[in-house]
Amino acid sequence: MDKLTDMQTTEAPLNFLVDSEGYYGEFGGAYIPEILHQCVENLRQNYLKVIQSEEFKQEFNQLLRDYVGRPSPLYLARRLSARYGCKIYLKREDLNHTGAHKINNSIGQVLLARRMGKRRIIAETGAGQHGVATATVCALMDMECVVYMGKTDVERQHINVEKMKMLGATVVPVTSGNMTLKDATNEAIRDWCCHPQDTYYVIGSTVGPHPYPDMVARLQSVISEEIKRQLLEQEGRDCPDYLMACVGGGSNAAGTIYHYINDPRVQIVLAEAGGKGIDSGMTAATIALGKLGIIHGAKTYVIQNEDGQIEEPYSISAGLDYPGIGPMHANLAKQKRAIILPVNDDEALRAAYELTRLEGIIPALESAHVLGALPKMHFKPTDVVVLTVSGRGDKDMETYLKAK
Ligand SMILES: *Cc1c(COP(=O)(O)O)cnc(C)c1O
């Protein structure tokens, strides 16, 4: 501890947030086709001005309160704490409207789109969670909404497709490539290139070209803002010893750590999807296996073969099934600011059943991965741990039943 404090006073202060060029260390940037330059530049010049304005903040915060149901509770999980020999608080993003943290980001970006004079919203979605959140906000705000989704995912995620349609969105099944998230993203980018004037592209995680990772992190940072306040109220101190979250692209993790990222008192622990094991060839453990590359407009770690071709990832959890990772998180791993633990399918399933039986909370499969990291930790009885439950398990019931 002393060493870290020393470092802070004698050298430049820690900075794990984005720099003025759109980088986190060597990660990030905006590697985009010429035709998108104008769109991304326009966003870069406007996003801070808009989201930091009083008028935006007021509308955003009111919707987070009255529509999403924030603040989400910080719940002291007594039986789970006893199991792991420390004090574990759960940040309950599963209680948000639409069942996860994604709605925070969708509301923020659609409000921004409206202020930039856009009428048409496009989004990509894998499992459909981001698609449903964005379609929900578009219904609320009377915006046209087109969601690109790989044909394989359309078939796998039938209920989410029907929800999006019921909400008034157009779902476009994508038949190129493997017909999954990566292909849906390419198709959304193609659409954006064709309609730069009236269309806004809502990205669902801390990925994509700058300024998306920073913008999404800021919109999700309400999570750590609330943790600070709630912890001070309940624990008499505003910082935990550990913050824990799962990482697909990284948005719920970024929101959880945002206001603590440069505070060396807090240890950050992130769980990525090990799939059937990091050596099995069926995995989405990007930090364990990825090499530096470019994916969706950002320089970051990517799971790729020797020719630099992006490999199809695998995880039992659709929300963690991404071959890249946000540039912020790649840098946290490289700088050893965060511990990144791969958690396999079977470990996540066991953890989901454990939380359900100990606390009466059925978590999303994604969230079950960070719960599956708990047995890999060594806590002291005095440790205060805040773990984010990013979503609820309703959408995963079939998988849970099959695994029983
Ligand atoms: C989409 C999703 C995730 C993964 O996305 P991040 O951007 O890494 O947060 C995690 N949990 C739930 C419930 C999700 O829907």
CSV table of C-alpha atoms and ligand atoms in Angstrom, one decimal, residues 93-94 98-102 127-130 204-207 216 220 245-255 271 317-322 325-326 329 363-368 388-393 395-396, ligand 1:
chain,number,residue,atom,x,y,z
A,93,GLU,CA,-28.4,-4.0,-11.8
A,94,ASP,CA,-30.7,-7.1,-12.3
A,98,THR,CA,-35.5,-4.6,-19.0
A,99,GLY,CA,-33.4,-6.7,-16.5
A,100,ALA,CA,-29.8,-5.5,-16.9
A,101,HIS,CA,-27.5,-2.5,-16.9
A,102,LYS,CA,-27.7,-2.0,-20.7
A,127,ALA,CA,-28.1,-12.3,-27.7
A,128,GLY,CA,-30.6,-9.5,-28.1
A,129,GLN,CA,-30.2,-7.8,-24.8
A,130,HIS,CA,-28.8,-4.6,-26.2
A,204,GLY,CA,-24.0,-1.5,-26.6
A,205,SER,CA,-20.7,-1.9,-24.8
A,206,THR,CA,-17.3,-0.1,-24.1
A,207,VAL,CA,-16.1,-1.2,-27.6
A,216,VAL,CA,-20.4,4.2,-22.8
A,220,GLN,CA,-22.7,3.5,-17.1
A,245,ALA,CA,-17.7,-7.6,-12.3
A,246,CYS,CA,-17.9,-9.8,-15.4
A,247,VAL,CA,-16.5,-8.6,-18.8
A,248,GLY,CA,-17.9,-9.2,-22.3
A,249,GLY,CA,-17.1,-5.9,-24.0
A,250,GLY,CA,-16.8,-4.3,-20.6
A,251,SER,CA,-19.6,-1.9,-19.9
A,252,ASN,CA,-21.0,-3.1,-16.6
A,253,ALA,CA,-17.4,-3.4,-15.3
A,254,ALA,CA,-16.5,0.1,-16.6
A,255,GLY,CA,-19.6,1.5,-14.8
A,271,ALA,CA,-14.2,-12.3,-14.8
A,317,SER,CA,-23.3,-17.0,-22.0
A,318,ALA,CA,-24.3,-15.1,-25.1
A,319,GLY,CA,-23.4,-11.7,-23.5
A,320,LEU,CA,-19.8,-12.7,-22.9
A,321,ASP,CA,-19.3,-14.4,-26.3
A,322,TYR,CA,-17.1,-11.6,-27.9
A,325,ILE,CA,-12.5,-6.7,-25.1
A,326,GLY,CA,-12.8,-2.9,-24.5
A,329,HIS,CA,-10.0,-3.2,-19.8
A,363,PRO,CA,-28.6,-14.1,-11.8
A,364,ALA,CA,-28.0,-13.8,-15.6
A,365,LEU,CA,-25.5,-16.2,-16.9
A,366,GLU,CA,-23.1,-13.4,-17.6
A,367,SER,CA,-23.3,-12.3,-13.9
A,368,ALA,CA,-22.8,-15.9,-12.8
A,388,THR,CA,-22.1,-6.3,-9.6
A,389,VAL,CA,-25.0,-8.5,-10.6
A,390,SER,CA,-25.3,-7.2,-14.2
A,391,GLY,CA,-28.6,-8.8,-15.0
A,392,ARG,CA,-31.4,-11.2,-14.0
A,393,GLY,CA,-31.7,-14.9,-15.0
A,395,LYS,CA,-33.6,-15.1,-20.1
A,396,ASP,CA,-31.4,-18.0,-19.2
B,1,LIG,C1,-24.6,-7.8,-22.3
B,1,LIG,C2,-24.4,-8.2,-20.9
B,1,LIG,C3,-23.2,-8.4,-20.3
B,1,LIG,C4,-21.9,-8.1,-21.0
B,1,LIG,O1,-21.7,-6.9,-21.5
B,1,LIG,P1,-20.6,-5.8,-20.8
B,1,LIG,O2,-20.6,-4.7,-21.8
B,1,LIG,O3,-19.3,-6.5,-20.7
B,1,LIG,O4,-21.2,-5.4,-19.5
B,1,LIG,C5,-23.1,-8.7,-19.0
B,1,LIG,N1,-24.3,-9.0,-18.3
B,1,LIG,C6,-25.5,-8.9,-18.8
B,1,LIG,C7,-26.7,-9.2,-18.0
B,1,LIG,C8,-25.6,-8.5,-20.2
B,1,LIG,O5,-26.8,-8.4,-20.7
